[in-house]
Amino acid sequence: MERVISNHYSILPGNFYPILKLCNYTHLGVIRNYRKGDTIVLPGEIINKVVFVLSGKLGISFMNDDGRQKFMFYADPFTFADRLFAIEECFVHVVSEERSTVCFFDKEQLLSIFQQDKEVLIEFITCYASKCTYFMRESKEMAIYKPSVRVLRLLYELCRQKGKEVDQVGHVYEIDERVSQKAISEITGVHFVTICKLFRYLKKENILKKNSGKIIIYDLPRLQDLIEEWMKT
């Protein structure tokens, strides 16, 4: 396998390792199109299939006993939402976040594909492993760091892995990722109001600014110092 596995695939809850070779076998599955906002799997619905994304984006949430939903991750193109290997009763809600095309594979179809092409199996396992890495990292963040620090660390890691330096002297970086404040709240588990206050503070201190299309970090060293400073308080 030529593709290098790195944290690049687990910093955001949708950047998981892509199963590119599975696209060669979509004729064996069932392809369906969905509009933005369509439900693909209802909470508690049993479909015994893997939902492989060909285009668009799916949002996967867990429904709690009290009726509230907890966002878990996104399934971007060439990754999947697993509703085949459910090991316990789990009320998972799968929604099309945008116009999407998916392919459903059942157990027999996957076994047939894996027997024909072991590279697909390796990519499938690697995608699972990248999800495990992401959730282990998030569990560590929740256990060790307080809410504001978790957000700052996410922004710093986004800059480190996806930022483009636009001013070497001033340490100015741009992150071309459409990550909303709502998404950051869901990723970090930090209340949306806290996220808004934190971004206002960072803008006021001229550390970074966020608009609809990108995040501009004006002072990366100061962001790193702020993380260390708030970790001590």
mmCIF file with all atom_site columns, C-alpha atoms in Angstrom:
data_model
loop_
_atom_site.group_PDB
_atom_site.id
_atom_site.type_symbol
_atom_site.label_atom_id
_atom_site.label_alt_id
_atom_site.label_comp_id
_atom_site.label_asym_id
_atom_site.label_entity_id
_atom_site.label_seq_id
_atom_site.pdbx_PDB_ins_code
_atom_site.Cartn_x
_atom_site.Cartn_y
_atom_site.Cartn_z
_atom_site.occupancy
_atom_site.B_iso_or_equiv
_atom_site.pdbx_formal_charge
_atom_site.auth_seq_id
_atom_site.auth_comp_id
_atom_site.auth_asym_id
_atom_site.auth_atom_id
_atom_site.pdbx_PDB_model_num
ATOM 1   C CA . MET A 1 1   ? 0.000   0.000   0.000  1.00 0.00 ? 1   MET A CA 1
ATOM 2   C CA . GLU A 1 2   ? 1.513   3.290   -1.079 1.00 0.00 ? 2   GLU A CA 1
ATOM 3   C CA . ARG A 1 3   ? -0.663  5.688   0.910  1.00 0.00 ? 3   ARG A CA 1
ATOM 4   C CA . VAL A 1 4   ? 0.987   6.848   4.131  1.00 0.00 ? 4   VAL A CA 1
ATOM 5   C CA . ILE A 1 5   ? -1.129  6.599   7.267  1.00 0.00 ? 5   ILE A CA 1
ATOM 6   C CA . SER A 1 6   ? -0.799  9.641   9.516  1.00 0.00 ? 6   SER A CA 1
ATOM 7   C CA . ASN A 1 7   ? -2.751  11.829  11.919 1.00 0.00 ? 7   ASN A CA 1
ATOM 8   C CA . HIS A 1 8   ? -3.824  13.803  8.857  1.00 0.00 ? 8   HIS A CA 1
ATOM 9   C CA . TYR A 1 9   ? -6.801  11.448  8.708  1.00 0.00 ? 9   TYR A CA 1
ATOM 10  C CA . SER A 1 10  ? -7.956  11.883  12.300 1.00 0.00 ? 10  SER A CA 1
ATOM 11  C CA . ILE A 1 11  ? -7.718  15.565  13.265 1.00 0.00 ? 11  ILE A CA 1
ATOM 12  C CA . LEU A 1 12  ? -11.331 16.162  12.136 1.00 0.00 ? 12  LEU A CA 1
ATOM 13  C CA . PRO A 1 13  ? -14.232 13.720  12.565 1.00 0.00 ? 13  PRO A CA 1
ATOM 14  C CA . GLY A 1 14  ? -14.583 13.047  8.852  1.00 0.00 ? 14  GLY A CA 1
ATOM 15  C CA . ASN A 1 15  ? -11.015 12.938  7.565  1.00 0.00 ? 15  ASN A CA 1
ATOM 16  C CA . PHE A 1 16  ? -10.750 9.183   7.895  1.00 0.00 ? 16  PHE A CA 1
ATOM 17  C CA . TYR A 1 17  ? -8.709  6.919   5.670  1.00 0.00 ? 17  TYR A CA 1
ATOM 18  C CA . PRO A 1 18  ? -10.488 6.605   2.282  1.00 0.00 ? 18  PRO A CA 1
ATOM 19  C CA . ILE A 1 19  ? -11.391 3.176   0.896  1.00 0.00 ? 19  ILE A CA 1
ATOM 20  C CA . LEU A 1 20  ? -10.725 4.099   -2.711 1.00 0.00 ? 20  LEU A CA 1
ATOM 21  C CA . LYS A 1 21  ? -10.623 0.564   -4.102 1.00 0.00 ? 21  LYS A CA 1
ATOM 22  C CA . LEU A 1 22  ? -14.161 -0.159  -2.922 1.00 0.00 ? 22  LEU A CA 1
ATOM 23  C CA . CYS A 1 23  ? -15.399 2.194   -5.662 1.00 0.00 ? 23  CYS A CA 1
ATOM 24  C CA . ASN A 1 24  ? -14.529 -0.537  -8.162 1.00 0.00 ? 24  ASN A CA 1
ATOM 25  C CA . TYR A 1 25  ? -17.241 -2.786  -6.693 1.00 0.00 ? 25  TYR A CA 1
ATOM 26  C CA . THR A 1 26  ? -20.244 -0.493  -6.308 1.00 0.00 ? 26  THR A CA 1
ATOM 27  C CA . HIS A 1 27  ? -22.018 -2.513  -9.014 1.00 0.00 ? 27  HIS A CA 1
ATOM 28  C CA . LEU A 1 28  ? -22.367 -5.275  -6.406 1.00 0.00 ? 28  LEU A CA 1
ATOM 29  C CA . GLY A 1 29  ? -24.144 -3.016  -3.924 1.00 0.00 ? 29  GLY A CA 1
ATOM 30  C CA . VAL A 1 30  ? -27.225 -0.783  -4.003 1.00 0.00 ? 30  VAL A CA 1
ATOM 31  C CA . ILE A 1 31  ? -26.675 2.883   -4.938 1.00 0.00 ? 31  ILE A CA 1
ATOM 32  C CA . ARG A 1 32  ? -29.076 5.562   -3.746 1.00 0.00 ? 32  ARG A CA 1
ATOM 33  C CA . ASN A 1 33  ? -29.209 9.361   -3.891 1.00 0.00 ? 33  ASN A CA 1
ATOM 34  C CA . TYR A 1 34  ? -30.251 11.624  -1.011 1.00 0.00 ? 34  TYR A CA 1
ATOM 35  C CA . ARG A 1 35  ? -31.053 15.288  -0.653 1.00 0.00 ? 35  ARG A CA 1
ATOM 36  C CA . LYS A 1 36  ? -29.632 17.493  2.070  1.00 0.00 ? 36  LYS A CA 1
ATOM 37  C CA . GLY A 1 37  ? -31.373 16.720  5.343  1.00 0.00 ? 37  GLY A CA 1
ATOM 38  C CA . ASP A 1 38  ? -32.687 13.297  4.317  1.00 0.00 ? 38  ASP A CA 1
ATOM 39  C CA . THR A 1 39  ? -32.543 10.547  6.936  1.00 0.00 ? 39  THR A CA 1
ATOM 40  C CA . ILE A 1 40  ? -30.657 7.480   5.735  1.00 0.00 ? 40  ILE A CA 1
ATOM 41  C CA . VAL A 1 41  ? -30.886 5.402   8.911  1.00 0.00 ? 41  VAL A CA 1
ATOM 42  C CA . LEU A 1 42  ? -33.433 6.122   11.644 1.00 0.00 ? 42  LEU A CA 1
ATOM 43  C CA . PRO A 1 43  ? -32.473 5.759   15.332 1.00 0.00 ? 43  PRO A CA 1
ATOM 44  C CA . GLY A 1 44  ? -32.997 2.101   16.244 1.00 0.00 ? 44  GLY A CA 1
ATOM 45  C CA . GLU A 1 45  ? -33.451 0.990   12.621 1.00 0.00 ? 45  GLU A CA 1
ATOM 46  C CA . ILE A 1 46  ? -31.666 -2.252  11.749 1.00 0.00 ? 46  ILE A CA 1
ATOM 47  C CA . ILE A 1 47  ? -30.393 -2.404  8.168  1.00 0.00 ? 47  ILE A CA 1
ATOM 48  C CA . ASN A 1 48  ? -27.393 -4.796  8.544  1.00 0.00 ? 48  ASN A CA 1
ATOM 49  C CA . LYS A 1 49  ? -25.404 -2.925  5.900  1.00 0.00 ? 49  LYS A CA 1
ATOM 50  C CA . VAL A 1 50  ? -22.405 -0.688  5.489  1.00 0.00 ? 50  VAL A CA 1
ATOM 51  C CA . VAL A 1 51  ? -23.291 2.736   4.065  1.00 0.00 ? 51  VAL A CA 1
ATOM 52  C CA . PHE A 1 52  ? -20.399 3.692   1.766  1.00 0.00 ? 52  PHE A CA 1
ATOM 53  C CA . VAL A 1 53  ? -20.295 7.356   0.687  1.00 0.00 ? 53  VAL A CA 1
ATOM 54  C CA . LEU A 1 54  ? -19.615 8.032   -2.995 1.00 0.00 ? 54  LEU A CA 1
ATOM 55  C CA . SER A 1 55  ? -20.249 11.786  -2.859 1.00 0.00 ? 55  SER A CA 1
ATOM 56  C CA . GLY A 1 56  ? -21.496 14.338  -0.354 1.00 0.00 ? 56  GLY A CA 1
ATOM 57  C CA . LYS A 1 57  ? -21.330 13.912  3.419  1.00 0.00 ? 57  LYS A CA 1
ATOM 58  C CA . LEU A 1 58  ? -23.233 12.006  6.102  1.00 0.00 ? 58  LEU A CA 1
ATOM 59  C CA . GLY A 1 59  ? -23.634 13.023  9.723  1.00 0.00 ? 59  GLY A CA 1
ATOM 60  C CA . ILE A 1 60  ? -23.683 10.233  12.310 1.00 0.00 ? 60  ILE A CA 1
ATOM 61  C CA . SER A 1 61  ? -25.188 10.887  15.749 1.00 0.00 ? 61  SER A CA 1
ATOM 62  C CA . PHE A 1 62  ? -26.196 8.754   18.737 1.00 0.00 ? 62  PHE A CA 1
ATOM 63  C CA . MET A 1 63  ? -29.636 9.198   20.247 1.00 0.00 ? 63  MET A CA 1
ATOM 64  C CA . ASN A 1 64  ? -29.512 9.284   24.054 1.00 0.00 ? 64  ASN A CA 1
ATOM 65  C CA . ASP A 1 65  ? -32.173 7.817   26.351 1.00 0.00 ? 65  ASP A CA 1
ATOM 66  C CA . ASP A 1 66  ? -33.441 11.324  27.151 1.00 0.00 ? 66  ASP A CA 1
ATOM 67  C CA . GLY A 1 67  ? -34.053 12.060  23.463 1.00 0.00 ? 67  GLY A CA 1
ATOM 68  C CA . ARG A 1 68  ? -31.004 14.248  22.921 1.00 0.00 ? 68  ARG A CA 1
ATOM 69  C CA . GLN A 1 69  ? -28.592 13.556  20.070 1.00 0.00 ? 69  GLN A CA 1
ATOM 70  C CA . LYS A 1 70  ? -24.798 13.449  20.414 1.00 0.00 ? 70  LYS A CA 1
ATOM 71  C CA . PHE A 1 71  ? -22.865 14.080  17.207 1.00 0.00 ? 71  PHE A CA 1
ATOM 72  C CA . MET A 1 72  ? -20.139 11.464  16.650 1.00 0.00 ? 72  MET A CA 1
ATOM 73  C CA . PHE A 1 73  ? -18.522 11.887  13.230 1.00 0.00 ? 73  PHE A CA 1
ATOM 74  C CA . TYR A 1 74  ? -18.957 12.676  9.554  1.00 0.00 ? 74  TYR A CA 1
ATOM 75  C CA . ALA A 1 75  ? -18.683 10.128  6.775  1.00 0.00 ? 75  ALA A CA 1
ATOM 76  C CA . ASP A 1 76  ? -16.996 11.902  3.872  1.00 0.00 ? 76  ASP A CA 1
ATOM 77  C CA . PRO A 1 77  ? -16.576 10.469  0.361  1.00 0.00 ? 77  PRO A CA 1
ATOM 78  C CA . PHE A 1 78  ? -14.996 6.988   0.264  1.00 0.00 ? 78  PHE A CA 1
ATOM 79  C CA . THR A 1 79  ? -15.577 6.357   3.974  1.00 0.00 ? 79  THR A CA 1
ATOM 80  C CA . PHE A 1 80  ? -18.599 4.730   5.551  1.00 0.00 ? 80  PHE A CA 1
ATOM 81  C CA . ALA A 1 81  ? -21.206 4.584   8.295  1.00 0.00 ? 81  ALA A CA 1
ATOM 82  C CA . ASP A 1 82  ? -21.246 1.086   9.759  1.00 0.00 ? 82  ASP A CA 1
ATOM 83  C CA . ARG A 1 83  ? -24.692 -0.394  10.365 1.00 0.00 ? 83  ARG A CA 1
ATOM 84  C CA . LEU A 1 84  ? -23.562 -3.967  9.705  1.00 0.00 ? 84  LEU A CA 1
ATOM 85  C CA . PHE A 1 85  ? -21.297 -4.791  12.649 1.00 0.00 ? 85  PHE A CA 1
ATOM 86  C CA . ALA A 1 86  ? -23.440 -3.400  15.476 1.00 0.00 ? 86  ALA A CA 1
ATOM 87  C CA . ILE A 1 87  ? -22.399 -5.248  18.656 1.00 0.00 ? 87  ILE A CA 1
ATOM 88  C CA . GLU A 1 88  ? -25.068 -3.763  20.932 1.00 0.00 ? 88  GLU A CA 1
ATOM 89  C CA . GLU A 1 89  ? -28.397 -1.971  20.732 1.00 0.00 ? 89  GLU A CA 1
ATOM 90  C CA . CYS A 1 90  ? -27.422 1.508   19.622 1.00 0.00 ? 90  CYS A CA 1
ATOM 91  C CA . PHE A 1 91  ? -29.734 4.256   18.414 1.00 0.00 ? 91  PHE A CA 1
ATOM 92  C CA . VAL A 1 92  ? -27.700 5.698   15.587 1.00 0.00 ? 92  VAL A CA 1
ATOM 93  C CA . HIS A 1 93  ? -29.102 8.448   13.370 1.00 0.00 ? 93  HIS A CA 1
ATOM 94  C CA . VAL A 1 94  ? -27.511 8.815   9.913  1.00 0.00 ? 94  VAL A CA 1
ATOM 95  C CA . VAL A 1 95  ? -28.426 11.984  8.003  1.00 0.00 ? 95  VAL A CA 1
ATOM 96  C CA . SER A 1 96  ? -27.319 13.391  4.667  1.00 0.00 ? 96  SER A CA 1
ATOM 97  C CA . GLU A 1 97  ? -25.559 16.670  5.519  1.00 0.00 ? 97  GLU A CA 1
ATOM 98  C CA . GLU A 1 98  ? -25.579 17.672  1.869  1.00 0.00 ? 98  GLU A CA 1
ATOM 99  C CA . ARG A 1 99  ? -26.674 16.192  -1.422 1.00 0.00 ? 99  ARG A CA 1
ATOM 100 C CA . SER A 1 100 ? -25.144 12.706  -1.279 1.00 0.00 ? 100 SER A CA 1
ATOM 101 C CA . THR A 1 101 ? -24.819 9.438   -3.157 1.00 0.00 ? 101 THR A CA 1
ATOM 102 C CA . VAL A 1 102 ? -24.184 6.273   -1.151 1.00 0.00 ? 102 VAL A CA 1
ATOM 103 C CA . CYS A 1 103 ? -23.797 2.569   -1.805 1.00 0.00 ? 103 CYS A CA 1
ATOM 104 C CA . PHE A 1 104 ? -25.169 -0.074  0.567  1.00 0.00 ? 104 PHE A CA 1
ATOM 105 C CA . PHE A 1 105 ? -23.169 -3.296  1.013  1.00 0.00 ? 105 PHE A CA 1
ATOM 106 C CA . ASP A 1 106 ? -24.393 -6.268  3.034  1.00 0.00 ? 106 ASP A CA 1
ATOM 107 C CA . LYS A 1 107 ? -22.190 -8.946  4.634  1.00 0.00 ? 107 LYS A CA 1
ATOM 108 C CA . GLU A 1 108 ? -22.236 -11.374 1.701  1.00 0.00 ? 108 GLU A CA 1
ATOM 109 C CA . GLN A 1 109 ? -21.342 -8.635  -0.782 1.00 0.00 ? 109 GLN A CA 1
ATOM 110 C CA . LEU A 1 110 ? -18.419 -7.447  1.349  1.00 0.00 ? 110 LEU A CA 1
ATOM 111 C CA . LEU A 1 111 ? -17.115 -10.980 1.831  1.00 0.00 ? 111 LEU A CA 1
ATOM 112 C CA . SER A 1 112 ? -17.230 -11.525 -1.920 1.00 0.00 ? 112 SER A CA 1
ATOM 113 C CA . ILE A 1 113 ? -15.300 -8.270  -2.504 1.00 0.00 ? 113 ILE A CA 1
ATOM 114 C CA . PHE A 1 114 ? -12.687 -9.080  0.161  1.00 0.00 ? 114 PHE A CA 1
ATOM 115 C CA . GLN A 1 115 ? -12.118 -12.516 -1.396 1.00 0.00 ? 115 GLN A CA 1
ATOM 116 C CA . GLN A 1 116 ? -11.596 -10.957 -4.811 1.00 0.00 ? 116 GLN A CA 1
ATOM 117 C CA . ASP A 1 117 ? -9.390  -8.089  -3.655 1.00 0.00 ? 117 ASP A CA 1
ATOM 118 C CA . LYS A 1 118 ? -7.488  -8.251  -0.371 1.00 0.00 ? 118 LYS A CA 1
ATOM 119 C CA . GLU A 1 119 ? -6.308  -4.654  -0.819 1.00 0.00 ? 119 GLU A CA 1
ATOM 120 C CA . VAL A 1 120 ? -9.912  -3.547  -0.289 1.00 0.00 ? 120 VAL A CA 1
ATOM 121 C CA . LEU A 1 121 ? -9.930  -5.442  3.009  1.00 0.00 ? 121 LEU A CA 1
ATOM 122 C CA . ILE A 1 122 ? -6.711  -3.705  4.077  1.00 0.00 ? 122 ILE A CA 1
ATOM 123 C CA . GLU A 1 123 ? -8.179  -0.287  3.226  1.00 0.00 ? 123 GLU A CA 1
ATOM 124 C CA . PHE A 1 124 ? -11.389 -1.185  5.066  1.00 0.00 ? 124 PHE A CA 1
ATOM 125 C CA . ILE A 1 125 ? -9.465  -2.136  8.220  1.00 0.00 ? 125 ILE A CA 1
ATOM 126 C CA . THR A 1 126 ? -7.281  0.964   7.921  1.00 0.00 ? 126 THR A CA 1
ATOM 127 C CA . CYS A 1 127 ? -10.365 3.188   7.750  1.00 0.00 ? 127 CYS A CA 1
ATOM 128 C CA . TYR A 1 128 ? -11.640 1.550   10.938 1.00 0.00 ? 128 TYR A CA 1
ATOM 129 C CA . ALA A 1 129 ? -8.221  2.053   12.561 1.00 0.00 ? 129 ALA A CA 1
ATOM 130 C CA . SER A 1 130 ? -8.211  5.758   11.664 1.00 0.00 ? 130 SER A CA 1
ATOM 131 C CA . LYS A 1 131 ? -11.589 6.131   13.389 1.00 0.00 ? 131 LYS A CA 1
ATOM 132 C CA . CYS A 1 132 ? -10.247 4.359   16.477 1.00 0.00 ? 132 CYS A CA 1
ATOM 133 C CA . THR A 1 133 ? -7.263  6.730   16.513 1.00 0.00 ? 133 THR A CA 1
ATOM 134 C CA . TYR A 1 134 ? -9.583  9.723   16.304 1.00 0.00 ? 134 TYR A CA 1
ATOM 135 C CA . PHE A 1 135 ? -11.842 8.597   19.140 1.00 0.00 ? 135 PHE A CA 1
ATOM 136 C CA . MET A 1 136 ? -8.902  7.614   21.362 1.00 0.00 ? 136 MET A CA 1
ATOM 137 C CA . ARG A 1 137 ? -7.448  11.056  20.820 1.00 0.00 ? 137 ARG A CA 1
ATOM 138 C CA . GLU A 1 138 ? -10.773 12.711  21.625 1.00 0.00 ? 138 GLU A CA 1
ATOM 139 C CA . SER A 1 139 ? -11.160 10.622  24.802 1.00 0.00 ? 139 SER A CA 1
ATOM 140 C CA . LYS A 1 140 ? -7.718  11.768  25.922 1.00 0.00 ? 140 LYS A CA 1
ATOM 141 C CA . GLU A 1 141 ? -8.555  15.406  25.188 1.00 0.00 ? 141 GLU A CA 1
ATOM 142 C CA . MET A 1 142 ? -11.807 15.195  27.174 1.00 0.00 ? 142 MET A CA 1
ATOM 143 C CA . ALA A 1 143 ? -10.111 13.534  30.134 1.00 0.00 ? 143 ALA A CA 1
ATOM 144 C CA . ILE A 1 144 ? -7.022  15.756  30.364 1.00 0.00 ? 144 ILE A CA 1
ATOM 145 C CA . TYR A 1 145 ? -7.857  19.244  29.117 1.00 0.00 ? 145 TYR A CA 1
ATOM 146 C CA . LYS A 1 146 ? -10.487 21.746  30.145 1.00 0.00 ? 146 LYS A CA 1
ATOM 147 C CA . PRO A 1 147 ? -12.973 23.006  27.499 1.00 0.00 ? 147 PRO A CA 1
ATOM 148 C CA . SER A 1 148 ? -11.209 26.188  26.354 1.00 0.00 ? 148 SER A CA 1
ATOM 149 C CA . VAL A 1 149 ? -7.876  24.393  26.024 1.00 0.00 ? 149 VAL A CA 1
ATOM 150 C CA . ARG A 1 150 ? -9.487  21.639  23.924 1.00 0.00 ? 150 ARG A CA 1
ATOM 151 C CA . VAL A 1 151 ? -10.690 24.230  21.436 1.00 0.00 ? 151 VAL A CA 1
ATOM 152 C CA . LEU A 1 152 ? -7.300  25.969  21.273 1.00 0.00 ? 152 LEU A CA 1
ATOM 153 C CA . ARG A 1 153 ? -5.526  22.648  20.792 1.00 0.00 ? 153 ARG A CA 1
ATOM 154 C CA . LEU A 1 154 ? -7.895  21.750  17.932 1.00 0.00 ? 154 LEU A CA 1
ATOM 155 C CA . LEU A 1 155 ? -7.180  25.077  16.223 1.00 0.00 ? 155 LEU A CA 1
ATOM 156 C CA . TYR A 1 156 ? -3.446  24.656  16.725 1.00 0.00 ? 156 TYR A CA 1
ATOM 157 C CA . GLU A 1 157 ? -3.475  21.112  15.297 1.00 0.00 ? 157 GLU A CA 1
ATOM 158 C CA . LEU A 1 158 ? -5.574  22.254  12.352 1.00 0.00 ? 158 LEU A CA 1
ATOM 159 C CA . CYS A 1 159 ? -2.990  24.940  11.638 1.00 0.00 ? 159 CYS A CA 1
ATOM 160 C CA . ARG A 1 160 ? -0.081  22.539  12.059 1.00 0.00 ? 160 ARG A CA 1
ATOM 161 C CA . GLN A 1 161 ? -1.542  19.919  9.735  1.00 0.00 ? 161 GLN A CA 1
ATOM 162 C CA . LYS A 1 162 ? -3.618  21.933  7.256  1.00 0.00 ? 162 LYS A CA 1
ATOM 163 C CA . GLY A 1 163 ? -2.474  25.546  7.595  1.00 0.00 ? 163 GLY A CA 1
ATOM 164 C CA . LYS A 1 164 ? -0.700  27.372  4.769  1.00 0.00 ? 164 LYS A CA 1
ATOM 165 C CA . GLU A 1 165 ? 1.867   29.969  5.778  1.00 0.00 ? 165 GLU A CA 1
ATOM 166 C CA . VAL A 1 166 ? 1.093   33.239  3.989  1.00 0.00 ? 166 VAL A CA 1
ATOM 167 C CA . ASP A 1 167 ? 3.536   35.486  5.865  1.00 0.00 ? 167 ASP A CA 1
ATOM 168 C CA . GLN A 1 168 ? 6.773   33.894  7.081  1.00 0.00 ? 168 GLN A CA 1
ATOM 169 C CA . VAL A 1 169 ? 7.883   36.976  8.988  1.00 0.00 ? 169 VAL A CA 1
ATOM 170 C CA . GLY A 1 170 ? 4.603   37.482  10.801 1.00 0.00 ? 170 GLY A CA 1
ATOM 171 C CA . HIS A 1 171 ? 3.791   33.774  11.319 1.00 0.00 ? 171 HIS A CA 1
ATOM 172 C CA . VAL A 1 172 ? 0.426   34.208  9.595  1.00 0.00 ? 172 VAL A CA 1
ATOM 173 C CA . TYR A 1 173 ? -1.381  31.046  8.486  1.00 0.00 ? 173 TYR A CA 1
ATOM 174 C CA . GLU A 1 174 ? -4.607  30.279  6.643  1.00 0.00 ? 174 GLU A CA 1
ATOM 175 C CA . ILE A 1 175 ? -6.673  27.154  7.199  1.00 0.00 ? 175 ILE A CA 1
ATOM 176 C CA . ASP A 1 176 ? -8.962  26.520  4.224  1.00 0.00 ? 176 ASP A CA 1
ATOM 177 C CA . GLU A 1 177 ? -11.430 24.314  6.095  1.00 0.00 ? 177 GLU A CA 1
ATOM 178 C CA . ARG A 1 178 ? -15.138 25.073  6.325  1.00 0.00 ? 178 ARG A CA 1
ATOM 179 C CA . VAL A 1 179 ? -15.416 24.198  10.002 1.00 0.00 ? 179 VAL A CA 1
ATOM 180 C CA . SER A 1 180 ? -18.308 26.072  11.596 1.00 0.00 ? 180 SER A CA 1
ATOM 181 C CA . GLN A 1 181 ? -18.407 27.123  15.231 1.00 0.00 ? 181 GLN A CA 1
ATOM 182 C CA . LYS A 1 182 ? -21.275 24.649  15.645 1.00 0.00 ? 182 LYS A CA 1
ATOM 183 C CA . ALA A 1 183 ? -19.054 21.873  14.263 1.00 0.00 ? 183 ALA A CA 1
ATOM 184 C CA . ILE A 1 184 ? -16.212 22.861  16.609 1.00 0.00 ? 184 ILE A CA 1
ATOM 185 C CA . SER A 1 185 ? -18.695 22.705  19.493 1.00 0.00 ? 185 SER A CA 1
ATOM 186 C CA . GLU A 1 186 ? -19.767 19.200  18.433 1.00 0.00 ? 186 GLU A CA 1
ATOM 187 C CA . ILE A 1 187 ? -16.187 18.009  17.916 1.00 0.00 ? 187 ILE A CA 1
ATOM 188 C CA . THR A 1 188 ? -14.821 19.266  21.230 1.00 0.00 ? 188 THR A CA 1
ATOM 189 C CA . GLY A 1 189 ? -17.932 18.836  23.366 1.00 0.00 ? 189 GLY A CA 1
ATOM 190 C CA . VAL A 1 190 ? -17.705 22.509  24.380 1.00 0.00 ? 190 VAL A CA 1
ATOM 191 C CA . HIS A 1 191 ? -20.912 24.565  24.607 1.00 0.00 ? 191 HIS A CA 1
ATOM 192 C CA . PHE A 1 192 ? -21.627 26.701  21.548 1.00 0.00 ? 192 PHE A CA 1
ATOM 193 C CA . VAL A 1 193 ? -21.834 29.888  23.639 1.00 0.00 ? 193 VAL A CA 1
ATOM 194 C CA . THR A 1 194 ? -18.347 29.207  25.011 1.00 0.00 ? 194 THR A CA 1
ATOM 195 C CA . ILE A 1 195 ? -17.048 28.702  21.470 1.00 0.00 ? 195 ILE A CA 1
ATOM 196 C CA . CYS A 1 196 ? -18.488 32.071  20.385 1.00 0.00 ? 196 CYS A CA 1
ATOM 197 C CA . LYS A 1 197 ? -16.950 33.879  23.369 1.00 0.00 ? 197 LYS A CA 1
ATOM 198 C CA . LEU A 1 198 ? -13.586 32.248  22.757 1.00 0.00 ? 198 LEU A CA 1
ATOM 199 C CA . PHE A 1 199 ? -13.497 33.272  19.088 1.00 0.00 ? 199 PHE A CA 1
ATOM 200 C CA . ARG A 1 200 ? -14.407 36.834  20.036 1.00 0.00 ? 200 ARG A CA 1
ATOM 201 C CA . TYR A 1 201 ? -11.529 36.863  22.517 1.00 0.00 ? 201 TYR A CA 1
ATOM 202 C CA . LEU A 1 202 ? -9.048  35.469  19.985 1.00 0.00 ? 202 LEU A CA 1
ATOM 203 C CA . LYS A 1 203 ? -10.114 38.072  17.422 1.00 0.00 ? 203 LYS A CA 1
ATOM 204 C CA . LYS A 1 204 ? -9.841  40.900  19.967 1.00 0.00 ? 204 LYS A CA 1
ATOM 205 C CA . GLU A 1 205 ? -6.313  39.743  20.907 1.00 0.00 ? 205 GLU A CA 1
ATOM 206 C CA . ASN A 1 206 ? -5.425  39.592  17.185 1.00 0.00 ? 206 ASN A CA 1
ATOM 207 C CA . ILE A 1 207 ? -4.483  35.919  17.492 1.00 0.00 ? 207 ILE A CA 1
ATOM 208 C CA . LEU A 1 208 ? -6.879  34.554  14.884 1.00 0.00 ? 208 LEU A CA 1
ATOM 209 C CA . LYS A 1 209 ? -10.049 35.342  12.977 1.00 0.00 ? 209 LYS A CA 1
ATOM 210 C CA . LYS A 1 210 ? -12.645 32.995  11.555 1.00 0.00 ? 210 LYS A CA 1
ATOM 211 C CA . ASN A 1 211 ? -14.940 33.661  8.622  1.00 0.00 ? 211 ASN A CA 1
ATOM 212 C CA . SER A 1 212 ? -17.262 31.363  6.699  1.00 0.00 ? 212 SER A CA 1
ATOM 213 C CA . GLY A 1 213 ? -14.573 29.947  4.433  1.00 0.00 ? 213 GLY A CA 1
ATOM 214 C CA . LYS A 1 214 ? -11.327 29.896  6.391  1.00 0.00 ? 214 LYS A CA 1
ATOM 215 C CA . ILE A 1 215 ? -9.522  30.492  9.651  1.00 0.00 ? 215 ILE A CA 1
ATOM 216 C CA . ILE A 1 216 ? -6.701  33.049  9.646  1.00 0.00 ? 216 ILE A CA 1
ATOM 217 C CA . ILE A 1 217 ? -4.120  32.699  12.404 1.00 0.00 ? 217 ILE A CA 1
ATOM 218 C CA . TYR A 1 218 ? -2.183  35.937  12.831 1.00 0.00 ? 218 TYR A CA 1
ATOM 219 C CA . ASP A 1 219 ? 0.093   34.806  15.644 1.00 0.00 ? 219 ASP A CA 1
ATOM 220 C CA . LEU A 1 220 ? 0.760   31.060  15.903 1.00 0.00 ? 220 LEU A CA 1
ATOM 221 C CA . PRO A 1 221 ? 3.417   31.389  18.659 1.00 0.00 ? 221 PRO A CA 1
ATOM 222 C CA . ARG A 1 222 ? 0.958   33.403  20.750 1.00 0.00 ? 222 ARG A CA 1
ATOM 223 C CA . LEU A 1 223 ? -1.695  30.716  20.239 1.00 0.00 ? 223 LEU A CA 1
ATOM 224 C CA . GLN A 1 224 ? 0.743   28.085  21.472 1.00 0.00 ? 224 GLN A CA 1
ATOM 225 C CA . ASP A 1 225 ? 1.685   30.250  24.469 1.00 0.00 ? 225 ASP A CA 1
ATOM 226 C CA . LEU A 1 226 ? -1.990  30.729  25.279 1.00 0.00 ? 226 LEU A CA 1
ATOM 227 C CA . ILE A 1 227 ? -2.517  26.947  25.336 1.00 0.00 ? 227 ILE A CA 1
ATOM 228 C CA . GLU A 1 228 ? 0.351   26.487  27.791 1.00 0.00 ? 228 GLU A CA 1
ATOM 229 C CA . GLU A 1 229 ? -0.803  29.431  29.885 1.00 0.00 ? 229 GLU A CA 1
ATOM 230 C CA . TRP A 1 230 ? -4.415  28.217  30.181 1.00 0.00 ? 230 TRP A CA 1
ATOM 231 C CA . MET A 1 231 ? -3.287  24.663  30.916 1.00 0.00 ? 231 MET A CA 1
ATOM 232 C CA . LYS A 1 232 ? -1.675  25.977  34.115 1.00 0.00 ? 232 LYS A CA 1
ATOM 233 C CA . THR A 1 233 ? -4.770  27.817  35.336 1.00 0.00 ? 233 THR A CA 1
#
